[in-house]
Amino acid sequence: MGLQRNNVLPGFGMTMGYSIVYLSLVVLIPLAGLLIRVSAMSWADFLRVAFSDRALAAYRLTFGASFLAASINAVLGTLMAWVLTRYRFPGRKFIDALVDFPFALPTAVAGLTLANLFSQTGWLGQFLVPLGIRLAYTTGGIVMALTFVSLPFVVRTLQPVLEEFEVELEEAAATLGAGRWCTFRRVVFPALLPALMTGFALAFARAVGEYGSVIFISTNKPYVSEITPQVIMGWLDQFEYANAMAVAVVMLSASFAILITINLLERWASRFQR
Amino acid sequence: MSIELRQVSKRFGSVSAVEDVSLTVADGELVALLGPSGGGKTTVLRMIAGLEVPTSGDLLVRGERVNDVPVQKRNIGFVFQSYALFKTMSVFDNIAFGLKIRKTPPAEIQTRVDELLKLFGLDGLGRRLPHQLSGGQRQRVAIARALAPRPSVLLLDEPFGAVDAKIRQELREWLVRLHRELHVTTIFVTHDQEEAMEVSNRIVIFSRGRLEQIGTPREVYEQPKNEFVARFIGVLNVLELTILNGAARLHELSFPAHGLPEGQTLRIGFRPYAVQISRNLQEHPYLAVIRHVYFLGVQLRLELETPSGLILRTRIVKDEFLRQGLEQGSSVSFQIREYRVLSTGANSLSPEVATVHSAATFAEGI
């Protein structure tokens, strides 16, 4: 067997078999079903539905807001990971545990809470709305909800890398004359970049797929504040399964393309590793 | 570039890492900071670099106090034990790092880095990444990087710790040559006394945060100030003697007593080379059996066991060993040509007392 490696623990055949079966059942077969269903549509029908103005507006909002949310998390998540790994302060463990909260919280609850908090009569909204900061029922609100649900990804992917980062590297830069900012920019940041990209990609993927929290904080108006999953739901409500699938395929392909791109970028950024 | 430490101490919380160390390093010297791990030598090096700030005492460079000068402004080159090469940068960019920070013109950077690559035997490796280099090459890149901005001092923390024995030997010789060519003041930390003896002009010996002795390799070997230094540098036989009937004795061995009172104890030490052996059992006063032979190349190290069970270590050149027809298990006669009184009196185990007494009671020869 060319693929088999000599290993202390036997069982390549069994584990590989299970992995493939499991992947097929959970990932590949449903996706294939989706494609088969769509392939029953005529090409013209597909294009008409998948690239209707309403769908295009939804794609723009979904991917744009997700990109923004993942970017915000890339910056703030890096900061949080930095604070949590570099400093010891009372309550650190608690804050560390809190990072996972968006994972644990049902997203509908998150959306409801955020909408309630930032609405005109909400706790924060009553102060923010008079200042012109409207977060509930706006695009800003969508970005906020997506930022919330994708928060843990960047923090959790960066933490182990920062824990392992040799302090000597920073000291070496300092002995060569580099100040703090320069050391971060030239030494620390490039080493973090691959993990940061992974975190970004995960956060982005999570945000693109988010539905539960957004429908509560968005007005869900077609062409304006409707995210793609909402469009799909709309078609399903009208029992137009094929149309729903067409939109889903576009989303699937776009997500896939973006993930592959980020993966390649990440590989390029980690070329210095073994 | 002269460096001076005046009564420098460093505490980490309640732990005292360095206590009251004063020392001067002259321009162009190659100095070893030697001691067992946890002795405070790395902390001293880091304080000179500015990576640690002394808790008390003054650090002077060319007569100017630099305690508060940040590490970036000290113009030192520091080589870390782990090398700490920037993994994301090529060899060229690693070496050029300090020059780029100083806003050196690109053409000048190119010339300087090329010159260093050549000097360090790294031609053609400029575009490699650190993980594509061997251990020895990595270390040379680390030193080249530290030297690129022409620092006034080169500091190396355990520079040869992480490479295998053969390369370590090459690197030692190479460091000596490099120092001779560049003449930059160099201070390195090591726990290997052989390395310190071989490479440096002067050795500073630390133990438990205190400075034990400063001297040339020959001075610390031949005139150790106390028992710690004597034991740490090279191999030392130590005997604890008691004054009996006007001589210092241990089993069958006896030494002149210098008029010490009866019953007093006395510790002496002697190097393996001071023990002379002969196949002729009448030639020397004492008898022993060669219990074990360690082959070291040109020299052999022997373990002798006297009839009363004392174990002594000695060295002999291989030719002499063969000429006399000796082998493991041979009976020999021996004498101790010279020794040093390490301490006298009941408090002989306290290192402080040992220092005082040994200075006053040095004795040479029998």
XYZ file of C-alpha atoms in Angstrom:
640
model
C 0.000 0.000 0.000
C 1.647 3.155 -1.205
C -0.373 5.481 0.999
C 0.106 3.596 4.188
C 2.785 4.771 6.573
C 4.400 2.649 9.199
C 2.826 3.819 12.365
C 2.909 2.741 15.965
C -0.866 2.584 16.040
C -2.454 0.418 13.339
C -5.814 1.098 11.769
C -5.194 3.194 8.671
C -7.781 1.272 6.681
C -10.537 1.611 9.236
C -9.991 5.280 10.118
C -9.608 6.322 6.498
C -12.745 4.417 5.580
C -14.790 6.045 8.301
C -13.476 9.485 7.393
C -14.522 9.076 3.774
C -17.933 7.649 4.591
C -18.585 10.368 7.120
C -17.461 13.160 4.812
C -19.626 11.740 2.047
C -22.733 11.459 4.177
C -22.428 14.825 5.821
C -20.847 17.010 3.161
C -20.580 15.548 -0.302
C -23.959 13.845 -0.790
C -26.064 16.868 0.286
C -23.985 19.148 -1.932
C -24.302 16.769 -4.853
C -28.056 16.649 -4.272
C -28.131 20.422 -4.453
C -26.265 20.455 -7.738
C -28.402 17.702 -9.244
C -31.558 19.537 -8.308
C -30.275 22.729 -9.890
C -29.109 20.952 -13.019
C -32.744 20.172 -13.757
C -33.266 23.912 -14.379
C -32.654 25.400 -17.772
C -29.556 27.564 -18.041
C -31.638 30.642 -18.784
C -33.903 30.030 -15.816
C -30.908 29.555 -13.588
C -29.302 32.822 -14.659
C -32.576 34.704 -14.352
C -33.157 33.546 -10.788
C -29.594 33.399 -9.514
C -28.649 36.804 -10.872
C -31.875 38.704 -10.462
C -31.478 42.236 -9.101
C -32.910 41.162 -5.805
C -30.444 38.266 -5.506
C -27.507 40.468 -6.542
C -28.392 43.044 -3.899
C -28.548 40.262 -1.323
C -25.151 38.847 -2.370
C -23.600 42.267 -2.117
C -24.998 42.789 1.360
C -24.144 39.305 2.600
C -20.578 39.193 1.368
C -19.915 42.881 2.012
C -21.205 42.816 5.585
C -19.452 39.503 6.259
C -16.195 40.864 4.896
C -16.521 43.935 7.066
C -17.385 41.855 10.127
C -14.444 39.499 9.549
C -12.144 42.505 9.073
C -13.323 44.106 12.303
C -12.726 40.815 14.066
C -9.284 40.473 12.485
C -8.241 43.725 14.155
C -10.114 43.475 17.451
C -9.561 39.716 17.698
C -5.809 40.188 17.306
C -5.910 42.760 20.065
C -7.892 40.459 22.338
C -5.671 37.475 21.665
C -2.657 39.675 22.391
C -4.035 40.891 25.709
C -5.116 37.402 26.755
C -1.761 35.770 25.984
C 0.695 38.517 26.895
C -0.653 39.865 30.143
C -1.689 38.368 33.442
C -4.483 40.290 35.114
C -7.338 39.485 37.464
C -10.327 38.190 35.550
C -8.244 36.998 32.605
C -9.672 33.477 32.774
C -13.192 34.880 32.881
C -12.650 37.098 29.850
C -11.017 34.189 28.074
C -14.118 32.063 28.692
C -16.370 34.906 27.592
C -14.781 34.857 24.129
C -16.548 31.574 23.436
C -19.915 32.988 24.398
C -21.051 33.707 20.832
C -20.401 30.023 20.054
C -22.646 28.888 22.855
C -25.447 31.396 22.498
C -28.290 30.492 20.108
C -27.927 33.064 17.351
C -31.595 33.997 17.469
C -31.097 35.038 21.071
C -28.111 37.120 20.035
C -30.080 38.861 17.305
C -33.019 39.509 19.568
C -30.790 40.890 22.323
C -28.856 43.156 19.985
C -32.010 44.475 18.311
C -33.588 45.127 21.656
C -30.468 46.823 22.992
C -29.995 49.196 20.071
C -33.571 49.943 19.121
C -34.891 53.449 19.702
C -36.195 52.494 23.122
C -33.433 50.053 24.038
C -30.871 50.550 26.807
C -28.164 51.815 24.517
C -30.338 52.797 21.593
C -32.089 55.548 23.557
C -28.735 57.320 23.893
C -27.257 56.401 20.519
C -30.247 57.042 18.254
C -30.509 60.773 19.160
C -26.800 61.034 18.261
C -27.587 59.674 14.824
C -26.109 56.223 15.512
C -28.741 53.751 14.418
C -27.640 50.159 14.742
C -30.903 48.287 14.991
C -32.680 47.750 11.665
C -29.796 49.095 9.557
C -26.850 47.688 7.606
C -24.667 48.674 10.569
C -26.781 46.397 12.718
C -26.180 43.489 10.352
C -22.440 44.050 10.506
C -22.638 44.208 14.288
C -24.580 40.938 14.519
C -22.139 39.209 12.168
C -19.179 40.586 14.116
C -20.716 39.209 17.279
C -21.274 35.680 15.999
C -17.841 35.410 14.351
C -15.858 36.932 17.208
C -14.265 33.765 18.630
C -12.611 32.588 15.410
C -9.769 35.071 15.116
C -9.069 35.058 18.853
C -8.992 31.288 19.069
C -6.767 30.756 16.032
C -4.269 33.426 17.079
C -3.969 32.469 20.737
C -1.844 29.314 20.324
C 0.445 31.063 17.840
C 0.987 33.960 20.223
C 1.567 31.608 23.150
C 4.327 29.934 21.175
C 5.869 33.101 19.834
C 9.446 33.439 21.107
C 10.000 36.588 23.109
C 13.625 36.417 21.934
C 12.500 37.430 18.467
C 11.163 40.705 19.817
C 14.276 41.172 21.911
C 16.480 40.467 18.899
C 14.640 43.152 16.930
C 15.087 45.567 19.844
C 18.842 44.938 20.066
C 19.030 45.704 16.348
C 17.435 49.076 17.021
C 13.787 48.436 16.198
C 11.146 50.241 18.250
C 7.908 48.615 19.411
C 5.794 49.446 16.398
C 8.510 48.492 13.962
C 9.044 45.188 15.782
C 5.348 44.434 15.605
C 5.049 45.363 11.959
C 8.151 43.603 10.689
C 8.648 40.687 13.051
C 5.482 39.792 14.941
C 2.840 40.524 12.329
C 4.345 38.481 9.455
C 4.609 35.504 11.811
C 0.970 35.876 12.820
C -0.325 36.413 9.315
C -1.092 32.773 8.392
C -3.080 32.195 11.574
C -4.755 35.552 11.177
C -5.851 34.589 7.675
C -7.228 31.277 8.884
C -9.150 33.109 11.601
C -10.392 35.629 9.069
C -11.534 32.900 6.696
C -13.386 31.051 9.431
C -15.030 34.231 10.697
C -15.980 35.177 7.151
C -17.461 31.754 6.400
C -19.410 31.834 9.617
C -20.747 35.318 8.892
C -21.800 34.453 5.339
C -23.869 31.544 6.618
C -25.427 33.472 9.500
C -29.187 33.733 9.461
C -30.684 33.593 12.937
C -29.295 36.758 14.436
C -29.550 38.891 11.303
C -33.260 38.468 10.665
C -33.974 40.030 14.052
C -31.808 43.080 13.636
C -32.422 43.705 9.938
C -35.568 45.085 8.383
C -35.227 42.368 5.724
C -36.404 44.673 2.921
C -35.736 43.248 -0.555
C -32.987 45.174 -2.427
C -32.029 47.055 0.763
C -31.453 44.979 3.855
C -32.103 41.431 2.801
C -29.315 38.890 3.178
C -28.973 35.923 0.842
C -30.332 33.279 3.250
C -33.416 35.495 3.470
C -33.806 35.346 -0.310
C -33.556 31.584 -0.167
C -36.170 31.486 2.585
C -38.378 33.702 0.423
C -38.280 31.189 -2.447
C -38.924 28.319 -0.086
C -41.961 30.087 1.322
C -43.337 30.154 -2.189
C -42.479 26.463 -2.688
C -40.051 27.413 -5.468
C -37.426 24.896 -4.421
C -35.428 25.031 -7.629
C -35.127 28.824 -7.404
C -33.977 28.561 -3.799
C -31.404 26.002 -4.838
C -30.139 28.230 -7.656
C -29.384 31.038 -5.225
C -27.863 28.531 -2.830
C -25.505 27.251 -5.523
C -24.229 30.754 -6.212
C -23.554 31.237 -2.528
C -21.880 27.889 -2.301
C -19.606 28.594 -5.257
C -18.718 32.055 -4.029
C -17.910 30.820 -0.529
C -15.868 28.014 -1.965
C -13.917 30.342 -4.252
C -13.234 32.755 -1.416
C -12.091 30.002 0.924
C -9.738 28.601 -1.700
C -8.299 32.046 -2.367
C -7.694 32.637 1.319
C -6.193 29.200 1.648
C -3.727 29.939 -1.143
C -2.878 33.302 0.381
C -2.359 31.615 3.713
C -0.054 29.088 2.155
C 1.935 31.885 0.608
C 2.091 33.701 3.938
C 3.323 30.591 5.724
C 5.990 29.699 3.140
C 8.642 30.327 5.795
C 7.405 27.409 7.844
C 8.546 23.878 7.363
C 34.564 50.038 23.934
C 35.137 49.650 27.635
C 32.324 48.368 29.783
C 32.163 48.642 33.516
C 29.780 47.175 36.079
C 29.868 48.816 39.496
C 28.269 46.828 42.302
C 25.458 45.740 40.053
C 22.635 43.671 41.544
C 19.494 42.302 39.972
C 16.493 40.898 41.773
C 13.454 39.271 40.205
C 10.786 39.677 42.864
C 12.280 38.111 45.955
C 14.858 36.106 44.011
C 18.308 37.580 43.761
C 19.794 36.717 40.363
C 22.955 38.831 40.488
C 24.555 40.196 43.637
C 27.027 43.013 43.868
C 29.002 42.319 40.714
C 31.792 44.669 39.688
C 33.849 44.072 36.612
C 35.542 45.886 33.763
C 35.894 44.768 30.175
C 38.501 46.624 28.138
C 38.245 47.645 24.507
C 38.694 44.738 22.105
C 38.678 42.013 24.732
C 37.147 38.567 24.311
C 35.650 37.685 27.674
C 33.795 34.570 28.836
C 31.158 34.674 31.553
C 31.362 31.184 32.995
C 29.366 29.396 35.626
C 26.817 26.688 36.321
C 23.296 27.319 35.068
C 21.377 29.683 37.298
C 24.626 31.408 38.195
C 23.503 34.801 36.953
C 25.795 35.044 33.938
C 23.021 35.404 31.370
C 21.378 38.076 33.517
C 24.649 40.026 33.535
C 24.829 39.772 29.752
C 21.227 40.898 29.393
C 21.866 43.875 31.661
C 24.822 44.927 29.525
C 22.547 44.671 26.479
C 19.783 46.655 28.139
C 17.299 43.782 28.051
C 17.228 43.878 31.860
C 17.606 46.899 34.100
C 19.841 46.518 37.186
C 18.008 46.771 40.511
C 20.975 48.649 41.918
C 24.481 49.616 40.888
C 25.801 51.348 37.790
C 26.508 50.183 34.304
C 29.044 52.316 32.450
C 30.040 52.321 28.828
C 33.106 54.421 28.054
C 32.713 55.980 31.482
C 29.128 57.045 30.894
C 26.263 55.656 32.930
C 23.880 53.806 30.614
C 21.417 52.235 33.085
C 18.535 54.185 31.583
C 19.573 54.011 27.945
C 17.052 51.781 26.139
C 18.268 48.676 24.382
C 17.650 50.198 20.930
C 20.139 52.995 21.604
C 22.978 50.945 23.080
C 24.478 49.880 19.783
C 25.140 46.324 20.871
C 24.945 43.131 18.888
C 23.223 40.302 20.732
C 23.239 36.662 19.700
C 20.579 34.574 21.404
C 20.975 30.983 22.433
C 18.040 30.064 20.204
C 19.500 32.370 17.482
C 16.066 34.040 17.234
C 16.307 34.419 13.457
C 13.305 36.065 11.858
C 11.611 33.083 10.253
C 9.630 35.123 7.780
C 12.723 36.798 6.331
C 15.453 35.521 4.050
C 19.035 35.288 5.267
C 19.746 38.535 3.443
C 16.840 40.354 5.093
C 17.777 38.980 8.497
C 21.288 40.374 8.210
C 20.032 43.624 6.698
C 17.435 44.171 9.447
C 19.540 46.403 11.695
C 20.789 48.416 8.718
C 17.266 48.992 7.412
C 16.158 50.204 10.846
C 19.021 52.704 10.733
C 17.825 53.908 7.318
C 21.044 52.928 5.601
C 20.915 53.542 1.828
C 20.006 50.331 -0.075
C 23.274 50.265 -2.033
C 25.241 50.384 1.182
C 23.091 47.638 2.715
C 23.759 45.463 -0.306
C 27.527 45.922 -0.014
C 27.603 45.360 3.737
C 25.429 42.241 3.662
C 27.374 40.746 0.739
C 30.594 41.404 2.615
C 29.236 39.647 5.733
C 27.856 36.714 3.742
C 31.307 36.206 2.297
C 33.101 36.647 5.624
C 30.788 34.123 7.255
C 30.993 31.557 4.489
C 27.359 32.027 3.535
C 27.849 33.016 -0.127
C 24.866 32.127 -2.251
C 22.602 31.490 0.729
C 21.229 35.032 0.912
C 17.832 34.090 -0.485
C 17.318 31.043 1.722
C 14.911 31.082 4.624
C 16.208 30.230 8.107
C 14.517 26.824 8.187
C 16.462 25.822 5.092
C 19.819 26.184 6.869
C 21.873 23.846 9.028
C 22.418 24.599 12.714
C 25.905 25.959 12.164
C 24.761 28.169 9.290
C 21.908 29.528 11.349
C 24.271 30.487 14.059
C 26.553 32.276 11.643
C 23.565 34.177 10.269
C 22.666 35.175 13.835
C 26.176 36.512 14.430
C 26.296 38.236 11.036
C 22.959 39.891 11.789
C 24.261 41.141 15.125
C 27.451 42.478 13.545
C 25.907 44.099 10.461
C 25.205 47.519 12.030
C 28.809 47.581 13.364
C 27.962 47.368 17.059
C 30.499 48.487 19.621
C 30.065 45.258 21.606
C 29.102 41.752 20.585
C 27.234 39.769 23.246
C 26.618 36.048 22.822
C 24.428 33.932 25.078
C 25.564 30.283 25.085
C 26.547 30.607 21.429
C 27.584 27.002 20.934
C 25.004 25.278 23.078
C 22.638 24.185 20.344
C 24.995 22.605 17.803
C 26.613 19.189 17.857
C 30.086 18.575 19.247
C 32.068 18.634 16.019
C 30.513 21.840 14.720
C 30.894 23.378 18.151
C 34.648 22.872 17.934
C 34.759 24.483 14.477
C 32.654 27.398 15.630
C 34.907 28.038 18.617
C 37.979 28.316 16.422
C 36.021 30.406 13.989
C 34.909 32.814 16.734
C 38.513 33.289 17.864
C 39.559 34.049 14.281
C 36.620 36.381 13.786
C 37.522 38.275 16.924
C 41.103 38.582 15.806
C 40.005 39.985 12.437
C 37.238 42.340 13.542
C 38.546 43.195 16.975
C 35.105 43.987 18.324
C 34.746 43.762 22.094
C 33.080 40.403 22.680
C 31.445 38.924 25.765
C 29.982 35.452 25.696
C 28.204 33.270 28.212
C 28.985 29.604 28.615
C 28.655 26.844 31.184
C 31.412 24.848 29.504
C 34.758 25.559 31.177
C 36.698 24.021 28.317
C 34.999 26.359 25.874
C 35.739 29.366 28.082
C 39.404 28.381 28.455
C 39.880 27.770 24.765
C 38.159 30.830 23.368
C 38.542 33.763 25.741
C 41.279 36.151 26.821
C 39.708 36.446 30.228
C 37.199 34.420 32.189
C 34.679 35.754 34.685
C 33.376 32.991 36.922
C 29.949 33.239 38.510
C 28.153 31.057 40.960
C 24.810 31.713 42.585
C 24.735 35.302 41.352
C 28.134 36.203 42.749
C 31.366 36.844 40.980
C 33.901 34.249 42.116
C 36.993 35.178 40.140
C 38.201 37.113 37.110
C 41.377 36.154 35.356
C 43.069 34.777 32.270
C 42.364 31.109 31.572
C 45.779 30.283 32.979
C 45.240 32.287 36.160
C 41.904 30.721 37.001
C 43.279 27.272 36.283
C 46.557 27.592 38.140
C 45.595 30.047 40.856
C 41.953 29.493 41.642
C 40.825 31.857 44.384
C 38.620 29.320 46.116
C 37.472 25.751 46.083
C 34.471 26.468 43.868
C 36.667 27.875 41.102
C 39.240 25.132 41.535
C 36.587 22.460 41.199
C 34.702 24.161 38.388
C 37.737 24.768 36.181
C 39.208 21.449 35.178
C 39.333 18.269 37.241
C 40.419 18.524 40.870
C 41.203 15.835 43.421
C 40.091 17.011 46.873
C 41.220 15.378 50.101
C 40.218 16.187 53.640
C 43.214 15.688 55.949
C 43.629 15.700 59.741
C 46.774 16.801 61.587
C 48.212 13.817 63.411
C 51.728 13.454 64.878
C 52.933 16.645 63.191
C 51.700 15.824 59.660
C 48.464 16.235 57.736
C 47.189 12.713 57.059
C 44.474 10.731 55.377
C 44.953 6.971 55.509
C 48.423 6.266 54.123
C 48.882 9.735 52.584
C 50.706 12.385 54.559
C 51.647 16.001 53.873
C 53.684 18.629 55.772
C 51.583 20.338 58.440
C 53.003 23.905 58.545
C 52.803 23.953 62.314
C 49.057 23.529 62.529
C 47.626 22.250 65.834
C 46.990 18.521 66.308
C 43.510 17.367 65.365
C 42.745 20.240 63.013
C 41.302 19.386 59.608
C 42.667 20.644 56.323
C 41.341 20.424 52.763
C 43.749 20.197 49.899
C 43.238 19.978 46.169
C 45.462 18.916 43.296
C 45.130 18.591 39.545
C 45.365 15.190 37.842
C 48.630 16.181 36.148
C 50.218 16.651 39.603
C 49.903 12.932 40.282
C 52.940 11.122 38.926
C 52.856 7.339 38.533
C 55.444 4.672 37.854
C 55.441 0.956 37.138
C 58.445 0.718 39.457
C 56.814 0.187 42.853
C 59.872 1.550 44.675
C 60.078 4.815 42.732
C 57.308 6.770 44.563
C 56.144 6.680 48.190
C 52.557 5.466 47.712
C 50.976 2.450 46.055
C 47.809 2.142 44.018
C 46.040 0.032 41.393
C 44.802 1.440 38.056
C 41.116 0.869 38.450
C 39.922 2.361 35.185
C 41.414 3.786 31.989
C 39.549 6.452 29.962
C 40.872 6.916 26.465
C 40.962 10.615 25.471
C 43.172 10.479 22.383
C 46.760 11.533 22.988
C 46.086 11.496 26.707
C 44.547 8.934 28.995
C 42.698 9.617 32.190
C 43.317 7.068 34.917
C 41.450 6.325 38.081
C 43.771 5.101 40.817
C 42.626 3.242 43.893
C 44.921 3.091 46.924
C 44.914 0.038 49.206
C 42.810 2.003 51.708
C 40.163 2.694 49.046
C 40.933 6.338 48.113
C 40.135 7.187 44.497
C 42.471 9.642 42.725
C 42.307 10.873 39.159
C 45.407 11.370 37.038
C 46.399 11.913 33.439
C 49.171 10.368 31.438
C 50.190 10.671 27.786
C 49.472 7.548 25.782
C 53.120 6.964 24.729
C 54.305 7.025 28.319
C 51.482 4.665 29.330
C 52.505 2.169 26.624
C 56.258 2.592 27.221
C 55.793 1.585 30.846
C 53.628 -1.361 29.771
C 50.711 -0.233 31.948
C 47.143 -1.481 31.661
C 43.937 -1.589 33.611
C 44.603 -3.456 36.884
C 48.371 -2.684 36.968
C 49.927 -1.905 40.336
C 51.837 1.384 40.372
C 53.610 3.679 42.806
C 52.683 7.376 42.809
C 53.428 10.744 44.299
C 51.625 14.068 44.428
C 54.022 16.672 43.092
C 52.079 19.788 43.984
C 48.872 20.658 45.716
C 46.997 23.597 47.078
C 45.546 24.083 50.521
C 41.887 24.898 49.963
C 40.915 25.542 53.571
C 41.804 24.869 57.131
C 39.729 24.521 60.268
C 36.300 23.284 61.110
C 34.443 25.778 58.889
C 36.193 24.524 55.819
C 32.941 23.761 53.995
C 31.750 27.350 53.924
C 32.919 28.917 50.662
C 33.399 32.375 52.206
C 35.794 31.040 54.807
C 37.532 28.963 52.202
C 38.271 32.093 50.176
C 39.862 33.903 53.077
C 41.957 30.988 54.258
C 43.142 29.795 50.910
C 44.502 33.231 50.091
C 46.497 33.214 53.310
C 47.687 29.628 53.242
C 48.631 28.887 49.659
C 51.257 26.189 49.668
C 53.083 24.789 46.714
C 54.865 21.493 46.373
C 55.949 18.887 48.844
